[in-house]
Coordinates of C-alpha atoms in Angstrom, one line a residue:
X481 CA 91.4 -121.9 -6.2
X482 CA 88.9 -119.7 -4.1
X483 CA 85.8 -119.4 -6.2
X484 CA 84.6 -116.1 -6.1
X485 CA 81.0 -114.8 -5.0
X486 CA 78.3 -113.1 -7.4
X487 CA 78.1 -109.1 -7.8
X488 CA 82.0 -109.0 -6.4
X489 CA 83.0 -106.9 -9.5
X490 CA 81.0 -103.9 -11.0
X491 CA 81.7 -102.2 -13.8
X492 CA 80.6 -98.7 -15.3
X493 CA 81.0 -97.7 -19.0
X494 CA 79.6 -97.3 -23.1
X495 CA 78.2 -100.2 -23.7
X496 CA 79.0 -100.3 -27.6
X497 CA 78.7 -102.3 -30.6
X498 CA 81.3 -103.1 -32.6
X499 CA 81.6 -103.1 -36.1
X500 CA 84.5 -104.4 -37.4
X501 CA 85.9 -105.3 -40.9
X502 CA 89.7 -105.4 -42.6
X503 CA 89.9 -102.0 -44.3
X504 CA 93.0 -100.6 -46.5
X505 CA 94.8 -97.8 -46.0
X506 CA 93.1 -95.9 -48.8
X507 CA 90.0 -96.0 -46.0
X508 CA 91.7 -94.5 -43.3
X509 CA 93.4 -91.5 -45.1
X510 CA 89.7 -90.5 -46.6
X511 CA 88.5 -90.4 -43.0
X512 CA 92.3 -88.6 -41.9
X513 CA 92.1 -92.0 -39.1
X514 CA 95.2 -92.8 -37.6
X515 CA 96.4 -96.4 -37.3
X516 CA 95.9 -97.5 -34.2
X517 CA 94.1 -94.5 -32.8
X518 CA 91.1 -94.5 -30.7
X519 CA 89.2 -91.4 -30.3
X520 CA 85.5 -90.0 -30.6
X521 CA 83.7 -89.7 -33.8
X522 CA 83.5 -86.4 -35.2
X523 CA 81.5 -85.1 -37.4
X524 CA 83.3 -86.1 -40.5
X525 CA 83.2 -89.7 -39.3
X526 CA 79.6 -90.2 -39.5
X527 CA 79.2 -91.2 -42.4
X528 CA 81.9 -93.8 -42.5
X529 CA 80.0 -96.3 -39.9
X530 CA 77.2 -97.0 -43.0
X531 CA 79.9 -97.1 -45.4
X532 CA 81.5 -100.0 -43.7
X533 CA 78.6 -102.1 -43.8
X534 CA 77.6 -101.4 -47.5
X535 CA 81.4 -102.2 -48.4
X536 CA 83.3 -104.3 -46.3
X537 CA 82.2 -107.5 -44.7
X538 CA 81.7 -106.6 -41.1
X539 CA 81.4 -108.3 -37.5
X540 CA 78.9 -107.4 -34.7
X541 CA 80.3 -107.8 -30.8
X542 CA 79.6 -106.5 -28.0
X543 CA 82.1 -103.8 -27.2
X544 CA 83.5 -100.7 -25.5
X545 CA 86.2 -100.6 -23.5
X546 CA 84.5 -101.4 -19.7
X547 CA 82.6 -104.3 -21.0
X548 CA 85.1 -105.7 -23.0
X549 CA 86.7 -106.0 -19.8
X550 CA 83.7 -107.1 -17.6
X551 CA 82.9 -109.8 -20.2
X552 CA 86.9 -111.4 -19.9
X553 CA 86.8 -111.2 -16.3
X554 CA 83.2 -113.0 -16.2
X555 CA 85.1 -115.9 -18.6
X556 CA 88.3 -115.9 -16.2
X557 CA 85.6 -116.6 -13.5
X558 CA 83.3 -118.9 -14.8
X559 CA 80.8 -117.9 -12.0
X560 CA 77.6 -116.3 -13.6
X561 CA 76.8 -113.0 -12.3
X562 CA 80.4 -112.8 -10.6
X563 CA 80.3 -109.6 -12.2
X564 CA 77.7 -106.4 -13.1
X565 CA 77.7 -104.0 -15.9
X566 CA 76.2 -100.5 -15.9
X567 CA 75.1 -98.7 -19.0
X568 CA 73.0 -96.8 -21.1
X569 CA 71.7 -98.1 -24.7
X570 CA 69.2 -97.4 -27.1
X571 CA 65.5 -98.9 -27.6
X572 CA 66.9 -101.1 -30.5
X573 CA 68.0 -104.2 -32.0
X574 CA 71.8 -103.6 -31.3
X575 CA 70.9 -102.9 -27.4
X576 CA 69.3 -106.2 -27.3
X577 CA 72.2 -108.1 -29.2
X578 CA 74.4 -106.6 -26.5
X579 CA 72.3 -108.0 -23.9
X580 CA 72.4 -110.9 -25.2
X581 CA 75.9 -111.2 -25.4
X582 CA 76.2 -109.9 -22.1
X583 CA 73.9 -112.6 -20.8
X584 CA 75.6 -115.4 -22.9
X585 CA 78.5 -114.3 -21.3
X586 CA 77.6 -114.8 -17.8
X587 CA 77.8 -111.2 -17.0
X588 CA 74.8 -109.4 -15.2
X589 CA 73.6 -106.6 -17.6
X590 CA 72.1 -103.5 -16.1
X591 CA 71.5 -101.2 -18.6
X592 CA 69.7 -98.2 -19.1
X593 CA 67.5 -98.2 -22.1
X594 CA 66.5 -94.9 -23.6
X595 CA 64.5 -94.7 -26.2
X596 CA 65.3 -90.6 -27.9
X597 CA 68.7 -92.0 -28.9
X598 CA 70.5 -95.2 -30.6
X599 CA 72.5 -97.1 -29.3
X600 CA 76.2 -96.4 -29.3
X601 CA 78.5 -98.4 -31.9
X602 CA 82.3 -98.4 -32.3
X603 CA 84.4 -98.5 -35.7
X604 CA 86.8 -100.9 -35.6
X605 CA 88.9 -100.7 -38.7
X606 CA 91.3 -103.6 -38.6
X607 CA 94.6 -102.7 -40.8
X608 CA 97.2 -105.2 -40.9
X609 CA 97.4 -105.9 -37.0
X610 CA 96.5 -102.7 -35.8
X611 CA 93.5 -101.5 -35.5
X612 CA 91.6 -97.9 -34.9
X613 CA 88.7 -97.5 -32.9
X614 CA 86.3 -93.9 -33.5
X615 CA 83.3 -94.8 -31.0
X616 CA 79.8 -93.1 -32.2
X617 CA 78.8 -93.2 -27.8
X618 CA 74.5 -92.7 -28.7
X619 CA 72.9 -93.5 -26.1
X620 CA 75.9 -94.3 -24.0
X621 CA 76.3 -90.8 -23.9
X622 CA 73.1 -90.6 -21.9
X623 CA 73.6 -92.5 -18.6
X624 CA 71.9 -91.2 -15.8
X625 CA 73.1 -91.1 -12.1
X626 CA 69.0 -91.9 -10.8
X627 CA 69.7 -95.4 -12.9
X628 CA 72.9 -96.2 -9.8
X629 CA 70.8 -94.8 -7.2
X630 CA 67.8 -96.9 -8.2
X631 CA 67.4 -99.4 -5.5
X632 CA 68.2 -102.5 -8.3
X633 CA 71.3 -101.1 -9.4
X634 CA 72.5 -99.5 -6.2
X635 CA 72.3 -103.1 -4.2
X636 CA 74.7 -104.3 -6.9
X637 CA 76.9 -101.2 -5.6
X638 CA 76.3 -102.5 -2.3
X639 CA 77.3 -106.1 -3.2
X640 CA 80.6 -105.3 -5.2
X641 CA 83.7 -105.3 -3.3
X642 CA 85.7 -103.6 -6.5
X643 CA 84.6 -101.2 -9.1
X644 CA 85.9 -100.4 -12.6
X645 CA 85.6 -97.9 -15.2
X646 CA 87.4 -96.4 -18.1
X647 CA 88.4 -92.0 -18.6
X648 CA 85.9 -93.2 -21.9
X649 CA 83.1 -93.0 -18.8
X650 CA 84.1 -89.5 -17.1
X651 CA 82.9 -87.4 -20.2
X652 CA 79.5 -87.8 -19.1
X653 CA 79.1 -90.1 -16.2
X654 CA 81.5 -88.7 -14.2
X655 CA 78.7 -87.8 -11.0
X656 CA 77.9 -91.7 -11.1
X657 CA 81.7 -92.4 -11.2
X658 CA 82.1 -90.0 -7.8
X659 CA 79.0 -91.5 -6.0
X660 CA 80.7 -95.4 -6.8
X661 CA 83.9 -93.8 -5.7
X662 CA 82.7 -92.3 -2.0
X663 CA 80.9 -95.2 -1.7
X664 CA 84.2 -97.1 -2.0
X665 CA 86.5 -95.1 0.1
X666 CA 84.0 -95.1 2.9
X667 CA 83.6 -99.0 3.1
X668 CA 87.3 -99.9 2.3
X669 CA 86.8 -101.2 -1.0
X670 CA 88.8 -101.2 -4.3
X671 CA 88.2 -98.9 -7.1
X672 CA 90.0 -99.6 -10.3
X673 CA 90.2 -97.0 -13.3
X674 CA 92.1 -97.2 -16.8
X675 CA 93.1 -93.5 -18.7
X676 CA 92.0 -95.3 -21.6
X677 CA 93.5 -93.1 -24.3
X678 CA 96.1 -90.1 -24.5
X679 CA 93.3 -87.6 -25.8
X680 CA 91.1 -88.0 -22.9
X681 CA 94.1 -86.8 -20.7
X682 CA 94.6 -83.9 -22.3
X683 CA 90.9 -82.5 -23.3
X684 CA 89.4 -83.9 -20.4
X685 CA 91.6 -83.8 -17.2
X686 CA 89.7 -81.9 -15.0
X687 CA 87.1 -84.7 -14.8
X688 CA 89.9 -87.4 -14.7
X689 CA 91.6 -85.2 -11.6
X690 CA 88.2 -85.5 -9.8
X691 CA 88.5 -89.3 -9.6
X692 CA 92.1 -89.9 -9.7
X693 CA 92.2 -89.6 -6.0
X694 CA 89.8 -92.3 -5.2
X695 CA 92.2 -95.0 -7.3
X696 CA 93.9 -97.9 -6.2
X697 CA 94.6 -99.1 -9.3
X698 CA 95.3 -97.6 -12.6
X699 CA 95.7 -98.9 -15.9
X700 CA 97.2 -97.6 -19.4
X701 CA 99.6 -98.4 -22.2
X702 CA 103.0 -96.2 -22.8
X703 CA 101.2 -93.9 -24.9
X704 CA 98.5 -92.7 -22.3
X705 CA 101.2 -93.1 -19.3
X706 CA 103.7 -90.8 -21.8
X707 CA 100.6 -88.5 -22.1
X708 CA 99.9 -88.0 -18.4
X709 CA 104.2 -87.4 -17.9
X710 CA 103.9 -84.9 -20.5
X711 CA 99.9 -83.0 -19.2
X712 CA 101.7 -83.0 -15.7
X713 CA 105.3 -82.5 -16.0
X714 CA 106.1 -85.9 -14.4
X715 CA 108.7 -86.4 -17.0
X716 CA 109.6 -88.1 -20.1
X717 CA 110.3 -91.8 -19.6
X718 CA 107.8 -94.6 -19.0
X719 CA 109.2 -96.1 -15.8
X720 CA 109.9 -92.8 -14.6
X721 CA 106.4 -91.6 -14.9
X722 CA 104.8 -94.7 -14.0
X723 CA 105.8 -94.5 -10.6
X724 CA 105.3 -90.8 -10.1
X725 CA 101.9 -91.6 -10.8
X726 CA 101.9 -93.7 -7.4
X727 CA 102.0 -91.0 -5.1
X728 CA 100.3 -88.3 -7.6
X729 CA 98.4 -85.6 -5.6
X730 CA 96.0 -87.0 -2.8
X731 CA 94.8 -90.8 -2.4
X732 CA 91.9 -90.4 -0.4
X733 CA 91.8 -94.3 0.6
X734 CA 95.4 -94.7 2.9
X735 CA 94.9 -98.1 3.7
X736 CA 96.4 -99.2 0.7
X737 CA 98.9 -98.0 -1.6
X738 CA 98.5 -97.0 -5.7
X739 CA 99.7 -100.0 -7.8
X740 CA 100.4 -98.6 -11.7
X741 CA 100.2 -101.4 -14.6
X742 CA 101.4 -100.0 -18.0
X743 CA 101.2 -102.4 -20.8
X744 CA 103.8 -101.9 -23.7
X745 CA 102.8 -104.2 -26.5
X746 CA 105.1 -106.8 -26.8
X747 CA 107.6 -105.8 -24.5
X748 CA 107.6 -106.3 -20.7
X749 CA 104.3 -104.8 -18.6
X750 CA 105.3 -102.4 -15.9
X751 CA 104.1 -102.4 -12.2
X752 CA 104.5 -99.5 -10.1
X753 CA 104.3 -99.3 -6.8
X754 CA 105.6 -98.7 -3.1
X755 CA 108.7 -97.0 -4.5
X756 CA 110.0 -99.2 -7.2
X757 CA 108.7 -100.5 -10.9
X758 CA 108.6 -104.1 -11.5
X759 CA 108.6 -105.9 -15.1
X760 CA 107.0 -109.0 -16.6
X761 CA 107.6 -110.0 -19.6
X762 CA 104.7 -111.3 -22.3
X763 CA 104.3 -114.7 -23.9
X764 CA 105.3 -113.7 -27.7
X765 CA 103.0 -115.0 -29.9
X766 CA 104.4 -115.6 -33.8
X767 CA 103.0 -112.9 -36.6
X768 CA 101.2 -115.2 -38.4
X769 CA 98.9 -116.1 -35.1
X770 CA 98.2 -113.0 -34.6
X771 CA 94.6 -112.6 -35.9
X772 CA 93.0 -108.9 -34.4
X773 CA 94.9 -106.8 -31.8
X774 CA 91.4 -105.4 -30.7
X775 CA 90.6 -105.8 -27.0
X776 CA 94.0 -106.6 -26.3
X777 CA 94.6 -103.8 -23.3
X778 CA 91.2 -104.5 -22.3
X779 CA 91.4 -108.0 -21.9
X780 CA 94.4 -107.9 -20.2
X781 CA 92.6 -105.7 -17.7
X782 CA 90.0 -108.3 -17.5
X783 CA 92.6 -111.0 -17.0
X784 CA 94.2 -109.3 -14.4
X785 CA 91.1 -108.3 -12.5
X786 CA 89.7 -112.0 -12.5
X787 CA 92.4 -113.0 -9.8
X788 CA 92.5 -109.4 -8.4
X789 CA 89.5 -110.4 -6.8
X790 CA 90.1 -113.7 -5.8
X791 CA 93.0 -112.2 -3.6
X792 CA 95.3 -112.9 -5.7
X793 CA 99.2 -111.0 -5.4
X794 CA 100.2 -109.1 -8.7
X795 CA 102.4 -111.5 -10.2
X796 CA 99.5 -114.2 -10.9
X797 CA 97.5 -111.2 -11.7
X798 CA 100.0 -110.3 -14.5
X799 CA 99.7 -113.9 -15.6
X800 CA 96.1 -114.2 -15.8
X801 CA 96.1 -110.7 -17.4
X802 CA 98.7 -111.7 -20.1
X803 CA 97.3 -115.4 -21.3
X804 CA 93.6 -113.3 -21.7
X805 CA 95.6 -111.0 -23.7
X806 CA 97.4 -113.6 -25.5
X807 CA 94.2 -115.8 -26.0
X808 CA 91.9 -113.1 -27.5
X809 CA 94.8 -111.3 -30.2
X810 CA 94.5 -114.7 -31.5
X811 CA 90.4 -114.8 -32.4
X812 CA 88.9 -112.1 -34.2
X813 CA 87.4 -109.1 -32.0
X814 CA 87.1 -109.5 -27.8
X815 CA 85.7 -113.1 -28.3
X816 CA 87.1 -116.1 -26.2
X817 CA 86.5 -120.0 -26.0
X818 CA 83.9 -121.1 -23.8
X819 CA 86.3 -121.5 -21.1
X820 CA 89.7 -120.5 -20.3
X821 CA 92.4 -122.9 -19.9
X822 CA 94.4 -121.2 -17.1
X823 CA 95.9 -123.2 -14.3

């Protein structure tokens, strides 16, 4: 197998810190949290992040969506700095335990550090085998555009050959997310997104409409693909929607064609594209191996990516994707081994 070349992936997105911990359903009806939900803290969530730690026994990981999914790929690889991520933390203590992580990882951490805000964290309330995710952003909230064009950062740009990030990135960064995209379009290279969650697509699809054009890729679960069908009237079944996402509006980049990857859970993952849906089915793994379903969608997309860029075709992509997938629902949070055992 090819190895790949530093800087060849770039991603852009919250860097978080999770803080996890098993919590009953008496803890998610106080806070009116949905199982399996992931959505931004509001105001009556606040108080619910200290809470965890004073009460529950709790994890710390590196987290949010984009980096979960740069830190997979970087393991699928096993070449250090084979990939770049691009955020914004705090001046603190949990900034430099991501950074850390990142590092330990293999990944090559960019971040912005600004010091009027903390760094972002992410409630992860395991309950049973689901989980809900209600991300505080901080700092993450606060990425600026003059950290990409910053000659450091903006060679990376140069370097990659695909880019990723999450609809989680578009409520703020979305004039970063357009610059990455041009940049992309006018050298011929492959931008990558994810709709990341069903409320984003509703509350904020203006900003998603703005990049949709530029992707080549796009990633989601039945419930976001089901929540585009239902913003844009592209119908009411999953296939069905799937590949009228395809050939949605205008694709700025003709020289290739949309590919669509909707992952259902346990039942077969769905690839759109050039006028017909494809499915693969996923390796079940028993109940009672099943330790924490967090990162599941993202690793999969870091799975998938880490042979997208090798020049892989789709189907070994979907079987990278799946055994990361498989792999990590069986540790607790988005941790791995120290290398993958992936033929």
């Amino acid at each position: 197998m090819s190895a790949p070349r530093e800087h060849i992936l770039l991603g852009m997105g919250n860097p978080l810190l999770d803080i996890s911990a098993d919590v009953p359903d008496t803890y998610l009806e106080k806070y009116g949290i949905e199982r399996g939900c992931a959505c931004l803290a509001d105001p009556q969530h606040l108080p619910l992040y200290e809470e965890m730690v004073e009460t529950f026994r709790v994890d710390y990981t590196a987290g949010g969506a984009t980096q979960n999914t740069i830190r997979v790929a970087q393991w699928m690889l096993q070449r250090p700095h084979a990939t770049t991520f691009v955020g914004c933390v705090g001046d603190d203590r949990f900034g430099a335990m991501q950074r850390m992580c990142g590092e330990k990882d293999g990944v090559n951490i960019q971040y912005l550090v600004d010091p009027t805000e903390a760094t972002g964290t992410c409630a992860v309330l395991v309950n049973g085998k689901e989980r809900s995710l209600i991300a505080n952003l901080g700092a993450a909230n606060l990425y600026k555009s003059s950290h990409l064009s910053s000659p450091t950062v903006w060679s990376l740009v140069e370097a990659a050959q695909f880019f990723y990030f999450s609809s989680f990135f578009l409520t703020h960064g979305l004039e970063s997310a357009v610059m990455v995209c041009k940049h992309a379009v006018e050298n011929n290279k492959t931008i990558i997104g994810n709709l990341a969650a069903p409320f984003l697509i509703e509350f904020f699809k203006e900003h998603l409409f703005q990049v949709f054009p530029y992707w080549d890729f796009i990633f989601g679960n039945e419930a976001e693909c089901m929540a585009f069908g239902k913003t844009l009237g592209l119908g009411t079944e999953v296939k069905e929607i799937a590949l009228k996402m395809t050939t949605f509006g205008e694709k700025l980049n003709s020289r290739r064609h949309r590919v669509v990857v909707i992952t259902q859970g346990p039942e077969p993952t769905l690839v759109a594209t050039e006028g017909k849906v494809t499915e693969y089915p996923v390796v079940k793994i028993p109940a009672d191996k099943i330790v924490d379903t967090n990162g599941a969608g993202d690793s999969f997309v870091g799975g998938f990516l880490s042979q997208l860029v090798r020049g892989k075709g789709i189907d070994e992509c979907v079987r990278a994707g799946n055994y990361a997938a498989c792999t990590i629902i069986q540790r607790s949070g988005c941790s791995f081994p120290e290398r993958p055992e992936f033929p």
